Structures are given as structure tokens and as C-alpha cells.
Amino acid sequence: MDTLLTADVAARNPRERRRSSTYVDAIHDMPENGELAPAQLYSTESGRLFHSGRIVIVTVGLPARGKTHLSVALARYLRWLGVKTQVFHLGDYRRAHVGPGKDVPEDYFHVDASPASVLMRQKILKKCRDDIYFFLNNEKGQVAIYDAVNPLAAGRRSLAKEFSKHDAQTLFIESACDDEKIIEENVRSVKISSPDYIGWDEKDAVKHYLARMRAKIPHFETMEEPDLNYIKMINAGERITVNNCTFGYLSHRIVFYLLNLHIKSRHTYFARAGTSSEEDSYKADANLSEQGAEYARKMGETLLAHRDKERQAMIHRGGPDVPLKPLTVWTSTRRRTVETSQYLYEKGYRVRQRSQMSQLNPGVCEKKSEKRIRMEYPDEVAKHEQDPYHHRYPRAEVSDDLSGCNRWADGLMGWLSRIMISQSA
């Protein structure tokens, strides 16, 4: 795997991009042959899951509605499940076609474009779809995500028919948004930093992008086709509509993921719990030590000071003088983690305890140093180094147990999706 791929190379050569998207989309690569992805149920010789056919996910939506963000997030999730997934961004193919530093004709994004612009669009679309078929037919791909606007109902029906000829189900995901604040935030934070606007003044970039967006609005048709499989996300997940989407395990998994996906921007802070009075004992579930309690206080003070600094910086940049988004603290159910959050709780912040965040039970390795573990369990150490996610020391918990919780959710997921489908019918 070529890990030296840069965004520059990816823009010039979309097929190179597919070799590794680490530097472009920040999606992890698939495991090598013989290895399982973290939440993968099983492996097959073909590399595809038996109980799921080939799927092309087609994004739908006006610019600045979060389609690309959604595509990347979904690809990360499906790869975590062990599904060979690749995103095909039509914008990359457009940039590759015209070359670095160049742009398409002014009317390229208009419905009534000139014959030359229409021909260019067709060439770019053909290149993108050829790569999708190559991925599905020659690279043992199972899910291809086609990231584009796809504004017209007739065009979407044509896509579904075309992909069906290639033995692939089509699932449309529309990202709809009428909240101007969300749209403006997306334009400023994401779109003007795209390769299309390298070297542009921020105000000019925003103006140009909004003009491009307005050119599509009069001709956009929201998804209402009863015969197609689609999921419609409205205002970054405030409301979701599901139509059909009953063609197997993966479709249910995708629905479940989108029901729990957060698209709006937010900050996440990670902190270690303070040290306990019996640091090496898992069974003891000990309280914080004096040093641990002092750490908890200083950590809370540092976090609140950092958030206040962020707020002042936002105001300095011209933002509104309003409080930051509410802070919620998540801890495990272990005493030292709950006590570490006590300072923030006393300051009025909400604290939630989650058993899934608890330390894994070390089993026979409790209170043993790494050196002693290697001496007593050399075979287990070798297995663990080969596959640390799935390997289990005797009487211990393993990271894969947490993904088991997700497998348990399959029944609930299918039930929820059936309810939503019946409501939208």
C-alpha cells in the first residue's frame, strides 16, 4: 500500500487516490489478506460478505449539504465492518480532467450548459463510473459510494437501472437542508478549503461557491420516487425518512448508522482518569488517590479555561457573543473515572456513565508486569501481537466484545427500519 499519496497526486489521478485515502479522506485502509477488520463477522475468499450483495450508494443533494462528509463517514464505518468500500468523488474527477490550477467553463454547473460543457461533463461522468465498475468487478469491491449532486429524478432512475445491469443494488442517500446557518457554516468551514479554492480570498471563494449553488437550486428535485431505495437526511439528521431499503444486512446496517450519525460540528476532548489507590487491581475498583484527586481538579480547571479561550477567540473573529455549546462528560462506571468527573459535575456540567467505556477485564494478566506475562504466556502474547483486537487472554475481555454490542443491535436495527419504512409508505 502506498502511504505516500498526497492530496496533490489524488486530484491529478483519481485512480491513484483509491490506492490509499489516508491523506485525502482520512479513511483507514482495508486489512491485508487473511486479516479481519475490527467488527468483521467473518472472512471469505472473495473478500465479500456472503449475506450482502454489491451496492452502489449514490449521494443526492445541493452543494454544501454535507454529502462528501456523509460519504467519508459511511466509508469509515463500512470498512470497520470489514466491507470493502470505496468513495468516488465526482469533484476529484472534474479537477483531474481540467488539470491543476484550472477550472471548468462558467456554464459547466448549469442545466442549460453549452454543448462543449455537456460533452466535458459526460467524459468526466464516464471516467468516474468506469472506475466504479472496475472496483466492483476487478478489485472485489462490495460497496461503491458515488459522491455527486444527482439532482434530477430521471437521472437517478437511469442510474439505478444502469447499476442493476452490473448486478449492483442502488441506495440513494439525500442530504437535504433548509437551515441557512448549517449551510453557511458548511460553506465557510469546508467548501472554501477544498482544492477548488486554493489561493482564493475567503470572501471571493464564498461568493463564487454560493453562486455555483444557486445555479442548481431551480433545477433540483428532492427524492420522492416510490420505486427507489433511498434515505433522506434533513437538516443534518434532525429528521430521517427511509423508503424501501429492505435488501439485506448492509442496508439495515447503513440505516442504523445514519440514525446515530452526528454531522454538525462539535468538539470532543479525551482525558485519562486520575490514578487510584490500588492502580494495579482491576477487581478492587478503587477510589482516586490523593494525586488522582488533584489531577482531576487541575484537569477540570484546564478544560474550562481552554473552552473560555475558544469562546473569546470566536468572538474576536467576529462571531456572536454567546455561550459555547453545552459540555457533556462521559465516563465509565468505574469509581476512579466517576470521581475524576466530580469537579466538572459540581460546576454544573452533566455527567453520564457508560459501562461500554470501562477498562477491559485483564483476566489472568491482572497485577502482572509485561515481562511476567511474556514469561508465563508466550503463546498468548504471540497471538495477541498478531491480532490485538480479537485475541483474548484467559478469562479476559477483548475489544471485540464491544463490537459484539453492535451485533446485538442488528435485531433492533431491523425493527426500527421496518417501522420507519411503514411510516414513509
CSV table of C-alpha atoms in Angstrom, one decimal:
chain,number,residue,atom,x,y,z
A,1,MET,CA,0.0,0.0,0.0
A,2,ASP,CA,1.4,3.4,-1.0
A,3,THR,CA,1.2,5.6,2.1
A,4,LEU,CA,3.0,8.5,0.4
A,5,LEU,CA,-0.1,9.5,-1.6
A,6,THR,CA,-0.7,13.2,-1.3
A,7,ALA,CA,-3.8,15.3,-2.0
A,8,ASP,CA,-2.0,16.8,-5.0
A,9,VAL,CA,-1.5,13.4,-6.6
A,10,ALA,CA,-5.0,12.3,-5.7
A,11,ALA,CA,-6.5,15.3,-7.5
A,12,ARG,CA,-4.5,14.7,-10.7
A,13,ASN,CA,-5.1,10.9,-10.7
A,14,PRO,CA,-8.3,9.6,-9.1
A,15,ARG,CA,-7.3,6.0,-9.6
A,16,GLU,CA,-4.2,6.7,-7.5
A,17,ARG,CA,-6.4,8.1,-4.9
A,18,ARG,CA,-8.1,4.8,-4.5
A,19,ARG,CA,-4.9,3.1,-3.5
A,20,SER,CA,-4.9,4.9,-0.2
A,21,SER,CA,-7.2,7.7,1.0
A,22,THR,CA,-5.3,8.2,4.3
A,23,TYR,CA,-4.0,11.6,3.2
A,24,VAL,CA,-7.2,12.8,1.5
A,25,ASP,CA,-10.3,11.5,3.2
A,26,ALA,CA,-8.5,10.1,6.3
A,27,ILE,CA,-10.2,6.7,5.8
A,28,HIS,CA,-8.2,3.8,7.1
A,29,ASP,CA,-7.0,1.2,4.6
A,30,MET,CA,-8.6,-2.3,4.5
A,31,PRO,CA,-6.8,-5.1,6.3
A,32,GLU,CA,-4.4,-7.2,4.3
A,33,ASN,CA,-5.4,-10.6,3.1
A,34,GLY,CA,-6.2,-13.0,5.9
A,35,GLU,CA,-6.8,-10.3,8.5
A,36,LEU,CA,-10.2,-9.3,9.9
A,37,ALA,CA,-11.4,-5.8,10.3
A,38,PRO,CA,-12.4,-4.9,13.9
A,39,ALA,CA,-16.1,-5.6,13.6
A,40,GLN,CA,-16.0,-8.1,10.7
A,41,LEU,CA,-18.2,-11.1,11.2
A,42,TYR,CA,-16.2,-13.5,9.0
A,43,SER,CA,-13.8,-13.6,6.1
A,44,THR,CA,-14.4,-15.1,2.6
A,45,GLU,CA,-12.1,-16.0,-0.3
A,46,SER,CA,-13.8,-13.4,-2.5
A,47,GLY,CA,-13.4,-10.7,0.2
A,48,ARG,CA,-17.2,-10.0,0.1
A,49,LEU,CA,-19.7,-10.8,2.8
A,50,PHE,CA,-22.0,-13.7,1.8
A,51,HIS,CA,-25.2,-12.3,3.1
A,52,SER,CA,-24.8,-8.9,1.3
A,53,GLY,CA,-24.7,-8.3,-2.4
A,54,ARG,CA,-22.9,-5.5,-4.2
A,55,ILE,CA,-24.2,-2.0,-3.5
A,56,VAL,CA,-23.7,1.4,-5.1
A,57,ILE,CA,-24.6,4.2,-2.7
A,58,VAL,CA,-25.5,7.4,-4.6
A,59,THR,CA,-25.5,10.7,-2.8
A,60,VAL,CA,-28.1,13.3,-3.6
A,61,GLY,CA,-28.3,16.9,-2.6
A,62,LEU,CA,-27.4,20.5,-3.4
A,63,PRO,CA,-23.9,21.7,-2.7
A,64,ALA,CA,-22.9,22.5,0.9
A,65,ARG,CA,-25.3,20.0,2.3
A,66,GLY,CA,-22.8,17.5,3.7
A,67,LYS,CA,-22.7,14.8,1.0
A,68,THR,CA,-19.0,14.4,1.0
A,69,HIS,CA,-18.8,14.3,4.8
A,70,LEU,CA,-21.5,11.7,4.8
A,71,SER,CA,-19.8,9.6,2.2
A,72,VAL,CA,-16.5,9.6,4.1
A,73,ALA,CA,-18.1,8.8,7.4
A,74,LEU,CA,-20.1,5.9,5.9
A,75,ALA,CA,-17.0,4.5,4.2
A,76,ARG,CA,-15.1,4.5,7.5
A,77,TYR,CA,-17.9,2.7,9.2
A,78,LEU,CA,-18.3,0.0,6.5
A,79,ARG,CA,-14.6,-0.6,6.4
A,80,TRP,CA,-14.7,-1.1,10.1
A,81,LEU,CA,-17.3,-3.8,9.5
A,82,GLY,CA,-14.9,-5.4,7.1
A,83,VAL,CA,-16.8,-4.4,3.9
A,84,LYS,CA,-14.6,-3.4,1.0
A,85,THR,CA,-15.8,0.1,0.4
A,86,GLN,CA,-14.5,3.0,-1.8
A,87,VAL,CA,-15.7,6.6,-2.3
A,88,PHE,CA,-15.7,8.1,-5.7
A,89,HIS,CA,-15.9,11.9,-5.5
A,90,LEU,CA,-17.1,13.3,-8.8
A,91,GLY,CA,-15.3,16.6,-7.9
A,92,ASP,CA,-12.0,14.8,-8.0
A,93,TYR,CA,-12.6,13.6,-11.5
A,94,ARG,CA,-13.6,17.1,-12.6
A,95,ARG,CA,-10.3,18.5,-11.1
A,96,ALA,CA,-8.3,15.7,-12.7
A,97,HIS,CA,-9.8,16.3,-16.1
A,98,VAL,CA,-9.1,20.1,-16.3
A,99,GLY,CA,-5.7,19.8,-14.5
A,100,PRO,CA,-4.1,21.6,-11.5
A,101,GLY,CA,-4.9,25.3,-11.2
A,102,LYS,CA,-7.5,25.3,-14.0
A,103,ASP,CA,-11.3,25.4,-13.8
A,104,VAL,CA,-14.2,24.2,-15.9
A,105,PRO,CA,-16.2,26.6,-18.1
A,106,GLU,CA,-18.5,29.1,-16.3
A,107,ASP,CA,-21.7,27.3,-17.5
A,108,TYR,CA,-20.4,23.8,-16.6
A,109,PHE,CA,-22.7,23.6,-13.5
A,110,HIS,CA,-25.8,25.0,-15.3
A,111,VAL,CA,-28.5,22.7,-16.6
A,112,ASP,CA,-28.6,24.6,-19.9
A,113,ALA,CA,-24.9,24.3,-20.4
A,114,SER,CA,-23.2,24.7,-23.8
A,115,PRO,CA,-22.6,21.6,-26.0
A,116,ALA,CA,-18.9,21.7,-25.1
A,117,SER,CA,-19.6,21.8,-21.4
A,118,VAL,CA,-22.1,19.0,-21.7
A,119,LEU,CA,-19.5,16.9,-23.6
A,120,MET,CA,-17.0,17.6,-20.8
A,121,ARG,CA,-19.5,16.5,-18.2
A,122,GLN,CA,-20.2,13.3,-20.0
A,123,LYS,CA,-16.5,12.4,-20.3
A,124,ILE,CA,-16.0,13.1,-16.5
A,125,LEU,CA,-19.0,11.0,-15.6
A,126,LYS,CA,-17.9,8.1,-17.8
A,127,LYS,CA,-14.5,8.1,-16.2
A,128,CYS,CA,-15.9,8.0,-12.7
A,129,ARG,CA,-18.4,5.3,-13.5
A,130,ASP,CA,-15.8,3.2,-15.3
A,131,ASP,CA,-13.7,3.3,-12.1
A,132,ILE,CA,-16.7,2.2,-10.1
A,133,TYR,CA,-17.2,-0.8,-12.3
A,134,PHE,CA,-13.5,-1.6,-12.2
A,135,PHE,CA,-13.6,-1.5,-8.4
A,136,LEU,CA,-16.7,-3.8,-8.2
A,137,ASN,CA,-15.6,-6.2,-10.9
A,138,ASN,CA,-11.8,-6.4,-10.7
A,139,GLU,CA,-11.0,-5.3,-7.1
A,140,LYS,CA,-13.6,-7.4,-5.3
A,141,GLY,CA,-15.3,-4.3,-4.1
A,142,GLN,CA,-18.7,-4.6,-2.3
A,143,VAL,CA,-19.8,-1.0,-1.7
A,144,ALA,CA,-19.0,1.9,-4.0
A,145,ILE,CA,-20.1,5.3,-2.9
A,146,TYR,CA,-20.8,7.7,-5.8
A,147,ASP,CA,-20.5,11.2,-4.4
A,148,ALA,CA,-22.2,13.8,-6.6
A,149,VAL,CA,-25.2,16.1,-6.7
A,150,ASN,CA,-27.5,13.8,-8.9
A,151,PRO,CA,-30.3,16.5,-8.9
A,152,LEU,CA,-32.9,15.0,-11.3
A,153,ALA,CA,-35.4,12.2,-10.7
A,154,ALA,CA,-35.0,10.9,-14.3
A,155,GLY,CA,-31.2,10.8,-13.9
A,156,ARG,CA,-31.5,8.9,-10.6
A,157,ARG,CA,-33.8,6.3,-12.2
A,158,SER,CA,-31.3,5.9,-15.0
A,159,LEU,CA,-28.5,5.4,-12.6
A,160,ALA,CA,-30.5,2.7,-10.7
A,161,LYS,CA,-31.2,0.9,-14.0
A,162,GLU,CA,-27.6,1.1,-15.1
A,163,PHE,CA,-26.1,-0.2,-11.8
A,164,SER,CA,-28.7,-3.0,-11.8
A,165,LYS,CA,-27.3,-4.2,-15.2
A,166,HIS,CA,-23.9,-4.6,-13.4
A,167,ASP,CA,-25.5,-6.7,-10.6
A,168,ALA,CA,-25.5,-4.0,-8.0
A,169,GLN,CA,-28.3,-2.7,-5.8
A,170,THR,CA,-28.6,1.1,-5.7
A,171,LEU,CA,-29.2,3.0,-2.5
A,172,PHE,CA,-29.7,6.8,-2.7
A,173,ILE,CA,-28.9,9.0,0.3
A,174,GLU,CA,-30.2,12.6,0.1
A,175,SER,CA,-28.7,15.2,2.3
A,176,ALA,CA,-31.4,18.0,2.5
A,177,CYS,CA,-31.1,21.2,4.4
A,178,ASP,CA,-33.1,24.4,4.6
A,179,ASP,CA,-31.3,25.7,7.7
A,180,GLU,CA,-29.3,28.7,6.4
A,181,LYS,CA,-27.0,28.6,9.5
A,182,ILE,CA,-25.9,25.0,8.7
A,183,ILE,CA,-25.4,25.8,5.0
A,184,GLU,CA,-23.3,28.9,5.7
A,185,GLU,CA,-21.2,27.1,8.3
A,186,ASN,CA,-20.5,24.3,5.9
A,187,VAL,CA,-19.5,26.7,3.1
A,188,ARG,CA,-17.1,28.6,5.3
A,189,SER,CA,-15.6,25.7,7.2
A,190,VAL,CA,-15.4,23.1,4.5
A,191,LYS,CA,-16.1,24.2,0.9
A,192,ILE,CA,-13.8,27.1,0.6
A,193,SER,CA,-10.9,25.0,1.9
A,194,SER,CA,-11.5,22.5,-0.9
A,195,PRO,CA,-9.0,22.1,-3.8
A,196,ASP,CA,-11.3,24.3,-6.0
A,197,TYR,CA,-10.4,27.4,-3.9
A,198,ILE,CA,-6.7,27.1,-3.2
A,199,GLY,CA,-5.2,30.6,-3.2
A,200,TRP,CA,-8.6,32.4,-3.2
A,201,ASP,CA,-9.6,35.2,-0.9
A,202,GLU,CA,-12.2,33.8,1.6
A,203,LYS,CA,-14.9,36.3,0.7
A,204,ASP,CA,-14.5,35.7,-3.1
A,205,ALA,CA,-14.5,32.0,-2.5
A,206,VAL,CA,-17.7,32.1,-0.5
A,207,LYS,CA,-19.3,34.3,-3.1
A,208,HIS,CA,-18.3,32.1,-6.0
A,209,TYR,CA,-19.4,28.9,-4.3
A,210,LEU,CA,-22.8,30.4,-3.3
A,211,ALA,CA,-23.3,31.4,-7.0
A,212,ARG,CA,-22.5,27.9,-8.1
A,213,MET,CA,-25.0,26.6,-5.6
A,214,ARG,CA,-27.8,29.0,-6.6
A,215,ALA,CA,-27.4,27.8,-10.2
A,216,LYS,CA,-28.5,24.3,-9.2
A,217,ILE,CA,-31.4,25.2,-6.9
A,218,PRO,CA,-34.1,25.9,-9.6
A,219,HIS,CA,-33.5,22.5,-11.2
A,220,PHE,CA,-33.1,20.3,-8.2
A,221,GLU,CA,-35.7,17.7,-7.5
A,222,THR,CA,-35.9,16.2,-4.0
A,223,MET,CA,-36.2,12.5,-3.7
A,224,GLU,CA,-39.8,11.3,-3.8
A,225,GLU,CA,-39.5,8.3,-6.2
A,226,PRO,CA,-41.6,5.5,-4.5
A,227,ASP,CA,-39.8,2.8,-6.6
A,228,LEU,CA,-36.3,3.6,-5.5
A,229,ASN,CA,-34.4,2.8,-2.3
A,230,TYR,CA,-33.5,6.0,-0.5
A,231,ILE,CA,-32.7,7.6,2.8
A,232,LYS,CA,-33.4,11.3,3.2
A,233,MET,CA,-31.5,13.1,6.0
A,234,ILE,CA,-33.0,16.5,6.7
A,235,ASN,CA,-31.0,19.3,8.4
A,236,ALA,CA,-28.0,17.2,9.4
A,237,GLY,CA,-30.0,14.4,10.8
A,238,GLU,CA,-32.8,16.3,12.7
A,239,ARG,CA,-35.3,14.1,10.7
A,240,ILE,CA,-34.7,11.0,8.6
A,241,THR,CA,-37.1,9.4,6.0
A,242,VAL,CA,-36.5,5.9,4.8
A,243,ASN,CA,-38.1,4.5,1.6
A,244,ASN,CA,-37.7,0.7,0.9
A,245,CYS,CA,-34.1,-0.2,1.8
A,246,THR,CA,-35.0,-3.7,2.7
A,247,PHE,CA,-32.5,-5.6,0.5
A,248,GLY,CA,-30.3,-7.2,3.2
A,249,TYR,CA,-27.9,-6.9,6.1
A,250,LEU,CA,-25.9,-4.0,4.8
A,251,SER,CA,-28.9,-1.8,4.0
A,252,HIS,CA,-30.1,-2.3,7.6
A,253,ARG,CA,-26.6,-1.5,8.9
A,254,ILE,CA,-26.5,1.7,6.9
A,255,VAL,CA,-29.9,2.8,8.1
A,256,PHE,CA,-28.8,2.1,11.7
A,257,TYR,CA,-25.6,4.1,11.3
A,258,LEU,CA,-27.3,7.1,9.8
A,259,LEU,CA,-29.9,7.1,12.6
A,260,ASN,CA,-27.0,7.6,15.0
A,261,LEU,CA,-24.7,9.8,12.9
A,262,HIS,CA,-23.8,13.3,14.1
A,263,ILE,CA,-23.0,15.6,11.2
A,264,LYS,CA,-22.9,19.0,12.9
A,265,SER,CA,-19.5,20.2,14.1
A,266,ARG,CA,-18.6,19.6,17.7
A,267,HIS,CA,-15.5,19.4,19.9
A,268,THR,CA,-14.5,16.1,21.6
A,269,TYR,CA,-12.0,16.1,24.5
A,270,PHE,CA,-10.2,13.0,25.7
A,271,ALA,CA,-8.7,12.7,29.2
A,272,ARG,CA,-7.2,10.0,31.3
A,273,ALA,CA,-8.8,9.2,34.6
A,274,GLY,CA,-6.8,10.0,37.8
A,275,THR,CA,-4.7,7.4,39.4
A,276,SER,CA,-6.4,5.2,42.0
A,277,SER,CA,-5.2,4.0,45.4
A,278,GLU,CA,-4.9,0.4,44.0
A,279,GLU,CA,-3.7,1.2,40.5
A,280,ASP,CA,-2.8,-2.4,39.5
A,281,SER,CA,-6.0,-4.0,40.7
A,282,TYR,CA,-9.0,-4.4,38.4
A,283,LYS,CA,-11.2,-6.2,40.8
A,284,ALA,CA,-10.7,-3.7,43.6
A,285,ASP,CA,-12.4,-0.8,41.7
A,286,ALA,CA,-10.6,1.6,44.0
A,287,ASN,CA,-11.2,5.3,44.7
A,288,LEU,CA,-8.9,8.0,43.5
A,289,SER,CA,-5.6,8.5,45.3
A,290,GLU,CA,-4.7,12.0,46.6
A,291,GLN,CA,-2.6,12.5,43.4
A,292,GLY,CA,-5.6,11.4,41.3
A,293,ALA,CA,-7.9,13.8,43.0
A,294,GLU,CA,-5.5,16.7,42.5
A,295,TYR,CA,-5.2,15.7,38.8
A,296,ALA,CA,-9.0,15.6,38.4
A,297,ARG,CA,-9.3,19.2,39.8
A,298,LYS,CA,-6.5,20.5,37.6
A,299,MET,CA,-7.8,18.7,34.5
A,300,GLY,CA,-11.2,20.3,35.0
A,301,GLU,CA,-9.8,23.7,35.5
A,302,THR,CA,-7.6,23.4,32.4
A,303,LEU,CA,-10.5,22.2,30.3
A,304,LEU,CA,-12.8,25.1,31.4
A,305,ALA,CA,-10.1,27.6,30.8
A,306,HIS,CA,-9.5,26.2,27.3
A,307,ARG,CA,-13.2,26.4,26.4
A,308,ASP,CA,-13.3,30.0,27.6
A,309,LYS,CA,-10.3,30.8,25.4
A,310,GLU,CA,-12.0,29.2,22.5
A,311,ARG,CA,-15.1,31.3,23.1
A,312,GLN,CA,-13.0,34.5,23.2
A,313,ALA,CA,-11.2,33.6,20.0
A,314,MET,CA,-14.6,33.0,18.3
A,315,ILE,CA,-15.8,36.5,19.4
A,316,HIS,CA,-12.5,38.0,18.2
A,317,ARG,CA,-13.1,36.5,14.8
A,318,GLY,CA,-16.5,38.3,14.6
A,319,GLY,CA,-18.6,35.5,16.0
A,320,PRO,CA,-21.6,36.2,18.3
A,321,ASP,CA,-21.1,36.7,22.0
A,322,VAL,CA,-23.0,33.6,23.1
A,323,PRO,CA,-22.1,30.7,25.3
A,324,LEU,CA,-20.4,27.7,23.8
A,325,LYS,CA,-22.4,24.5,23.1
A,326,PRO,CA,-23.2,22.6,26.3
A,327,LEU,CA,-20.5,20.3,27.5
A,328,THR,CA,-21.4,16.7,28.5
A,329,VAL,CA,-18.9,14.5,30.3
A,330,TRP,CA,-18.9,10.7,29.6
A,331,THR,CA,-17.2,8.3,32.0
A,332,SER,CA,-17.2,4.6,32.6
A,333,THR,CA,-18.9,3.1,35.6
A,334,ARG,CA,-15.6,2.6,37.5
A,335,ARG,CA,-15.1,4.6,40.6
A,336,ARG,CA,-11.9,6.4,39.6
A,337,THR,CA,-13.5,7.7,36.4
A,338,VAL,CA,-16.6,8.8,38.1
A,339,GLU,CA,-14.6,10.6,40.7
A,340,THR,CA,-12.4,12.2,38.1
A,341,SER,CA,-15.5,13.9,36.6
A,342,GLN,CA,-16.7,15.1,40.1
A,343,TYR,CA,-15.1,18.6,39.7
A,344,LEU,CA,-17.0,19.2,36.5
A,345,TYR,CA,-20.2,17.8,37.9
A,346,GLU,CA,-20.0,20.2,40.9
A,347,LYS,CA,-19.6,23.1,38.3
A,348,GLY,CA,-23.0,22.1,36.9
A,349,TYR,CA,-21.9,20.0,33.9
A,350,ARG,CA,-23.9,16.9,33.0
A,351,VAL,CA,-22.1,13.6,33.6
A,352,ARG,CA,-23.2,10.3,32.0
A,353,GLN,CA,-21.9,6.9,33.0
A,354,ARG,CA,-21.4,4.4,30.2
A,355,SER,CA,-20.4,0.8,31.0
A,356,GLN,CA,-19.0,0.4,27.5
A,357,MET,CA,-16.3,2.9,28.3
A,358,SER,CA,-15.0,0.8,31.2
A,359,GLN,CA,-11.5,-0.7,31.3
A,360,LEU,CA,-11.3,-4.2,29.8
A,361,ASN,CA,-11.0,-7.0,32.4
A,362,PRO,CA,-7.4,-8.2,32.1
A,363,GLY,CA,-8.2,-11.7,33.3
A,364,VAL,CA,-5.2,-13.8,34.3
A,365,CYS,CA,-2.9,-10.8,33.5
A,366,GLU,CA,-4.2,-8.7,36.4
A,367,LYS,CA,-1.4,-7.3,38.6
A,368,LYS,CA,1.2,-8.8,36.3
A,369,SER,CA,4.0,-6.9,34.5
A,370,GLU,CA,4.6,-7.2,30.8
A,371,LYS,CA,7.8,-9.1,31.5
A,372,ARG,CA,6.0,-11.6,33.6
A,373,ILE,CA,3.1,-12.0,31.1
A,374,ARG,CA,5.7,-12.8,28.4
A,375,MET,CA,7.3,-15.4,30.6
A,376,GLU,CA,4.1,-17.1,31.7
A,377,TYR,CA,2.0,-16.9,28.5
A,378,PRO,CA,4.4,-16.8,25.5
A,379,ASP,CA,1.9,-18.4,23.1
A,380,GLU,CA,-0.8,-15.9,24.2
A,381,VAL,CA,1.5,-13.0,23.7
A,382,ALA,CA,2.3,-14.1,20.2
A,383,LYS,CA,-1.4,-14.4,19.3
A,384,HIS,CA,-2.1,-11.0,20.8
A,385,GLU,CA,0.6,-9.3,18.8
A,386,GLN,CA,-0.8,-10.9,15.7
A,387,ASP,CA,-4.3,-9.8,16.3
A,388,PRO,CA,-4.7,-7.5,19.4
A,389,TYR,CA,-8.3,-6.6,18.6
A,390,HIS,CA,-9.7,-10.1,18.6
A,391,HIS,CA,-7.3,-12.0,20.8
A,392,ARG,CA,-8.5,-12.9,24.3
A,393,TYR,CA,-6.2,-13.7,27.2
A,394,PRO,CA,-7.6,-16.4,29.5
A,395,ARG,CA,-10.7,-15.1,31.4
A,396,ALA,CA,-10.2,-11.6,30.0
A,397,GLU,CA,-12.3,-9.2,28.0
A,398,VAL,CA,-11.4,-8.2,24.5
A,399,SER,CA,-12.1,-5.2,22.3
A,400,ASP,CA,-14.2,-7.3,20.0
A,401,ASP,CA,-16.7,-7.7,22.8
A,402,LEU,CA,-17.7,-4.1,22.4
A,403,SER,CA,-18.4,-4.6,18.7
A,404,GLY,CA,-20.5,-7.6,19.8
A,405,CYS,CA,-22.8,-5.0,21.4
A,406,ASN,CA,-23.3,-3.6,17.8
A,407,ARG,CA,-24.1,-7.1,16.5
A,408,TRP,CA,-26.8,-7.4,19.2
A,409,ALA,CA,-28.3,-4.2,17.9
A,410,ASP,CA,-28.9,-5.8,14.5
A,411,GLY,CA,-32.3,-7.1,15.6
A,412,LEU,CA,-33.3,-3.7,17.0
A,413,MET,CA,-31.9,-2.0,13.9
A,414,GLY,CA,-34.1,-4.1,11.5
A,415,TRP,CA,-37.1,-3.5,13.7
A,416,LEU,CA,-36.6,0.3,13.7
A,417,SER,CA,-36.0,0.4,9.9
A,418,ARG,CA,-39.2,-1.6,9.3
A,419,ILE,CA,-41.2,0.9,11.4
A,420,MET,CA,-39.7,3.9,9.5
A,421,ILE,CA,-40.4,2.2,6.2
A,422,SER,CA,-44.0,1.6,7.0
A,423,GLN,CA,-44.4,5.2,8.2
A,424,SER,CA,-43.0,6.6,4.9
A,425,ALA,CA,-45.0,4.3,2.7
